[in-house]
Tab-separated table of C-alpha atoms in Angstrom:
chain	number	residue	atom	x	y	z
A	142	VAL	CA	30.136	-2.419	-16.447
A	143	CYS	CA	27.720	-1.948	-13.518
A	144	ASP	CA	26.894	1.638	-14.521
A	145	GLY	CA	23.134	1.091	-14.794
A	146	SER	CA	22.961	1.090	-18.602
A	147	LEU	CA	22.971	-1.962	-20.852
A	148	ASN	CA	25.806	-1.695	-23.389
A	149	CYS	CA	25.823	-5.336	-24.513
A	150	MET	CA	22.927	-6.890	-26.435
A	151	ASP	CA	22.802	-9.884	-24.070
A	152	GLY	CA	22.971	-7.653	-20.979
A	153	SER	CA	26.133	-9.342	-19.736
A	154	ASP	CA	27.736	-6.011	-18.752
A	155	GLU	CA	25.018	-5.435	-16.118
A	156	CYS	CA	23.548	-8.879	-15.487
A	157	ASN	CA	26.484	-10.796	-14.034
A	158	ASP	CA	27.639	-12.039	-10.632
A	159	LEU	CA	29.364	-8.736	-9.909
A	160	CYS	CA	26.422	-6.362	-10.393
A	161	SER	CA	23.280	-8.424	-10.967
A	162	LYS	CA	20.091	-6.840	-9.608
A	163	HIS	CA	17.137	-8.176	-7.636
A	164	ILE	CA	13.829	-6.591	-6.662
A	165	LEU	CA	14.970	-6.846	-3.042
A	166	GLN	CA	18.737	-6.417	-3.036
A	167	ASN	CA	19.451	-7.269	0.589
A	168	GLY	CA	18.955	-10.702	2.151
A	169	SER	CA	17.565	-9.159	5.328
A	170	LEU	CA	14.993	-7.229	3.272
A	171	LYS	CA	13.884	-10.475	1.652
A	172	GLY	CA	13.423	-12.105	5.072
A	173	LEU	CA	11.624	-9.084	6.518
A	174	SER	CA	9.340	-8.948	3.510
A	175	TRP	CA	8.243	-12.553	4.074
A	176	LEU	CA	7.945	-12.103	7.856
A	177	ILE	CA	6.128	-8.742	7.961
A	178	GLY	CA	3.904	-9.648	5.009
A	179	SER	CA	2.816	-12.939	6.613
A	180	LEU	CA	2.202	-11.319	10.009
A	181	ALA	CA	0.271	-8.434	8.423
A	182	ILE	CA	-1.992	-10.793	6.484
A	183	PHE	CA	-2.666	-13.040	9.485
A	184	ALA	CA	-3.112	-10.345	12.151
A	185	ASN	CA	-5.237	-8.037	10.031
A	186	SER	CA	-7.432	-10.918	8.829
A	187	VAL	CA	-8.171	-11.720	12.477
A	188	ILE	CA	-8.873	-8.057	13.322
A	189	VAL	CA	-11.174	-7.505	10.326
A	190	THR	CA	-13.103	-10.728	10.965
A	191	LYS	CA	-13.472	-10.082	14.713
A	192	ASN	CA	-14.631	-6.477	14.215
A	193	LEU	CA	-17.054	-7.364	11.418
A	194	LEU	CA	-18.682	-10.009	13.636
A	195	THR	CA	-19.151	-7.517	16.495
A	196	LEU	CA	-20.057	-4.469	14.369
A	197	THR	CA	-23.817	-4.908	14.896
A	198	ARG	CA	-23.361	-4.807	18.682
A	199	CYS	CA	-22.286	-1.138	18.655
A	200	GLN	CA	-24.651	0.884	20.859
A	201	THR	CA	-23.478	4.402	19.918
A	202	SER	CA	-22.643	6.143	16.655
A	203	VAL	CA	-19.123	6.914	17.974
A	204	ALA	CA	-18.482	3.213	18.659
A	205	LEU	CA	-19.786	2.340	15.181
A	206	MET	CA	-17.501	4.928	13.584
A	207	ASN	CA	-14.458	3.788	15.599
A	208	LYS	CA	-15.001	0.118	14.796
A	209	SER	CA	-15.618	0.844	11.095
A	210	LEU	CA	-12.410	2.873	10.854
A	211	VAL	CA	-10.406	0.149	12.630
A	212	ILE	CA	-11.752	-2.341	10.058
A	213	LEU	CA	-10.719	-0.011	7.241
A	214	ILE	CA	-7.222	0.518	8.696
A	215	SER	CA	-6.785	-3.246	9.078
A	216	PHE	CA	-7.967	-3.803	5.506
A	217	GLY	CA	-5.400	-1.281	4.256
A	218	ASP	CA	-2.647	-2.987	6.242
A	219	PHE	CA	-3.839	-6.365	4.911
A	220	LEU	CA	-3.336	-5.069	1.346
A	221	ILE	CA	0.190	-3.900	2.246
A	222	GLY	CA	0.910	-7.375	3.659
A	223	CYS	CA	-0.293	-8.929	0.386
A	224	TYR	CA	1.945	-6.521	-1.530
A	225	LEU	CA	5.006	-7.543	0.511
A	226	ILE	CA	4.319	-11.255	0.016
A	227	VAL	CA	3.755	-10.881	-3.742
A	228	ILE	CA	6.995	-8.884	-4.129
A	229	ALA	CA	8.855	-11.533	-2.098
A	230	ILE	CA	7.374	-14.299	-4.283
A	231	TYR	CA	8.393	-12.540	-7.491
A	232	ASP	CA	11.886	-11.871	-6.138
A	233	SER	CA	12.633	-15.245	-4.512
A	234	ILE	CA	10.601	-17.744	-6.540
A	235	ILE	CA	9.673	-16.372	-9.966
A	236	PHE	CA	12.679	-14.248	-10.984
A	237	LYS	CA	15.468	-15.531	-8.722
A	238	LYS	CA	18.684	-14.525	-10.542
A	239	ASP	CA	16.925	-13.671	-13.822
A	240	TYR	CA	15.493	-10.354	-12.639
A	241	CYS	CA	18.237	-8.246	-14.180
A	242	LEU	CA	17.505	-9.519	-17.699
A	243	ARG	CA	13.749	-9.172	-17.207
A	244	GLN	CA	13.767	-5.880	-15.287
A	245	ILE	CA	12.455	-3.632	-18.098
A	246	THR	CA	9.738	-6.130	-19.007
A	247	TRP	CA	8.757	-6.415	-15.333
A	248	ILE	CA	8.555	-2.721	-14.461
A	249	THR	CA	6.473	-2.012	-17.569
A	250	SER	CA	4.164	-5.013	-17.084
A	251	ILE	CA	0.522	-4.926	-16.038
A	252	GLU	CA	1.359	-7.208	-13.083
A	253	CYS	CA	3.778	-4.656	-11.647
A	254	SER	CA	1.188	-1.885	-12.131
A	255	VAL	CA	-1.528	-3.905	-10.387
A	256	ILE	CA	0.768	-4.684	-7.444
A	257	GLY	CA	1.615	-0.972	-7.194
A	258	ILE	CA	-2.094	-0.087	-7.265
A	259	PHE	CA	-2.819	-2.466	-4.376
A	260	SER	CA	0.107	-1.048	-2.407
A	261	THR	CA	-1.067	2.541	-2.939
A	262	ILE	CA	-4.693	1.728	-2.124
A	263	GLY	CA	-3.606	-0.010	1.087
A	264	SER	CA	-1.379	2.831	2.250
A	265	GLN	CA	-3.915	5.539	1.354
A	266	ILE	CA	-6.803	3.716	3.063
A	267	SER	CA	-4.719	3.368	6.238
A	268	LEU	CA	-3.579	6.997	6.071
A	269	PHE	CA	-7.034	8.473	5.483
A	270	SER	CA	-8.672	6.205	8.064
A	271	MET	CA	-6.107	7.004	10.776
A	272	THR	CA	-6.554	10.721	10.086
A	273	VAL	CA	-10.346	10.463	10.386
A	274	LEU	CA	-10.057	8.222	13.473
A	275	SER	CA	-7.775	10.774	15.157
A	276	THR	CA	-10.241	13.557	14.290
A	277	VAL	CA	-13.164	11.538	15.703
A	278	ARG	CA	-11.249	10.901	18.928
A	279	ILE	CA	-10.266	14.562	19.283
A	280	TYR	CA	-13.930	15.454	18.795
A	281	GLY	CA	-14.845	12.877	21.456
A	282	ILE	CA	-12.368	14.368	23.938
A	283	TRP	CA	-13.591	17.887	23.149
A	284	ASN	CA	-17.210	16.823	23.789
A	285	SER	CA	-16.519	14.304	26.542
A	286	MET	CA	-19.386	15.499	28.720
A	287	ARG	CA	-21.967	14.996	25.958
A	288	VAL	CA	-23.927	11.720	25.923
A	289	PRO	CA	-23.114	9.825	22.692
A	290	GLY	CA	-26.015	9.341	20.292
A	291	GLU	CA	-27.487	5.927	19.652
A	292	VAL	CA	-26.986	4.094	16.380
A	293	THR	CA	-29.835	4.934	14.010
A	294	ARG	CA	-30.387	3.965	10.400
A	295	LEU	CA	-29.350	7.485	9.346
A	296	LYS	CA	-26.116	7.290	11.369
A	297	ALA	CA	-25.343	3.863	9.910
A	298	VAL	CA	-25.868	5.217	6.381
A	299	GLN	CA	-23.652	8.236	7.155
A	300	VAL	CA	-20.851	6.029	8.496
A	301	THR	CA	-21.145	3.652	5.527
A	302	THR	CA	-21.064	6.571	3.082
A	303	GLY	CA	-17.995	8.034	4.799
A	304	ILE	CA	-16.166	4.698	4.768
A	305	PHE	CA	-17.066	4.124	1.116
A	306	SER	CA	-15.847	7.637	0.227
A	307	LEU	CA	-12.487	6.988	1.942
A	308	ALA	CA	-12.048	3.734	0.049
A	309	LEU	CA	-13.076	5.363	-3.246
A	310	ALA	CA	-10.653	8.279	-2.780
A	311	SER	CA	-7.833	5.834	-1.980
A	312	ALA	CA	-8.588	3.775	-5.080
A	313	ALA	CA	-8.751	6.903	-7.264
A	314	ILE	CA	-5.316	8.077	-6.071
A	315	ALA	CA	-3.879	4.675	-6.997
A	316	ILE	CA	-5.671	4.065	-10.307
A	317	ILE	CA	-5.758	7.485	-12.020
A	318	PRO	CA	-1.953	7.678	-12.613
A	319	VAL	CA	-1.960	4.399	-14.594
A	320	ILE	CA	-4.798	5.426	-16.923
A	321	ASP	CA	-3.290	6.154	-20.346
A	322	GLN	CA	-5.012	9.541	-20.707
A	323	PHE	CA	-3.569	10.803	-17.405
A	324	GLU	CA	-0.118	9.168	-17.251
A	325	ASP	CA	1.664	12.286	-18.597
A	326	PHE	CA	0.480	14.289	-15.568
A	327	PHE	CA	2.266	12.088	-13.014
A	328	VAL	CA	5.922	11.404	-12.210
A	329	ASN	CA	6.725	7.705	-11.836
A	330	GLY	CA	10.400	8.027	-10.944
A	331	LEU	CA	13.478	10.211	-10.721
A	332	LYS	CA	17.109	9.399	-11.388
A	333	PHE	CA	19.854	11.755	-10.259
A	334	ASP	CA	23.404	11.915	-11.510
A	335	GLU	CA	25.684	10.026	-9.116
A	336	HIS	CA	28.011	13.044	-8.964
A	337	LEU	CA	25.208	15.494	-8.119
A	338	SER	CA	25.853	17.085	-4.725
A	339	PHE	CA	22.839	18.079	-2.659
A	340	PHE	CA	24.821	19.496	0.227
A	341	ILE	CA	27.887	21.710	0.042
């Protein structure tokens, strides 16, 4: 009972009041998931919309790059907010107390894979964009005495290409592991023996 393996056909040894599982085990995690997810969706929607409306007003290529990267970071965070809300919906509304019995079906379902893809794309977009934004700002500090160049069609194309490449790389990192031909090259989880000691 409660050892992580189903020994009874009906799952009653694991799926009971004593050891039943949920996607989000802790009540505070459930609340935080709803709260942070809702705030992330709302705040990042406002940021993306506001920056998209003012994107054409950028006078320099540096300003265009900064604003584009802020939009991309906000879009990534928006996807993470959607992920949190969807997980909270599945945990609190769809599964409720039935998650334990449906756990294997859930974690092998296409819905779970799609949610994971969106989560990975969101986190990778934010990570890559923040790295590039930091690099651009370091470059700006290093060349602070140089007059920034104006926005030209070539600069706009370069920025757009860079942003598209970041988004494409993020999507590739998320999607490639779930393609059948590549799934054997990726680890999707580890389980250690409870008695395994990492520190002596």
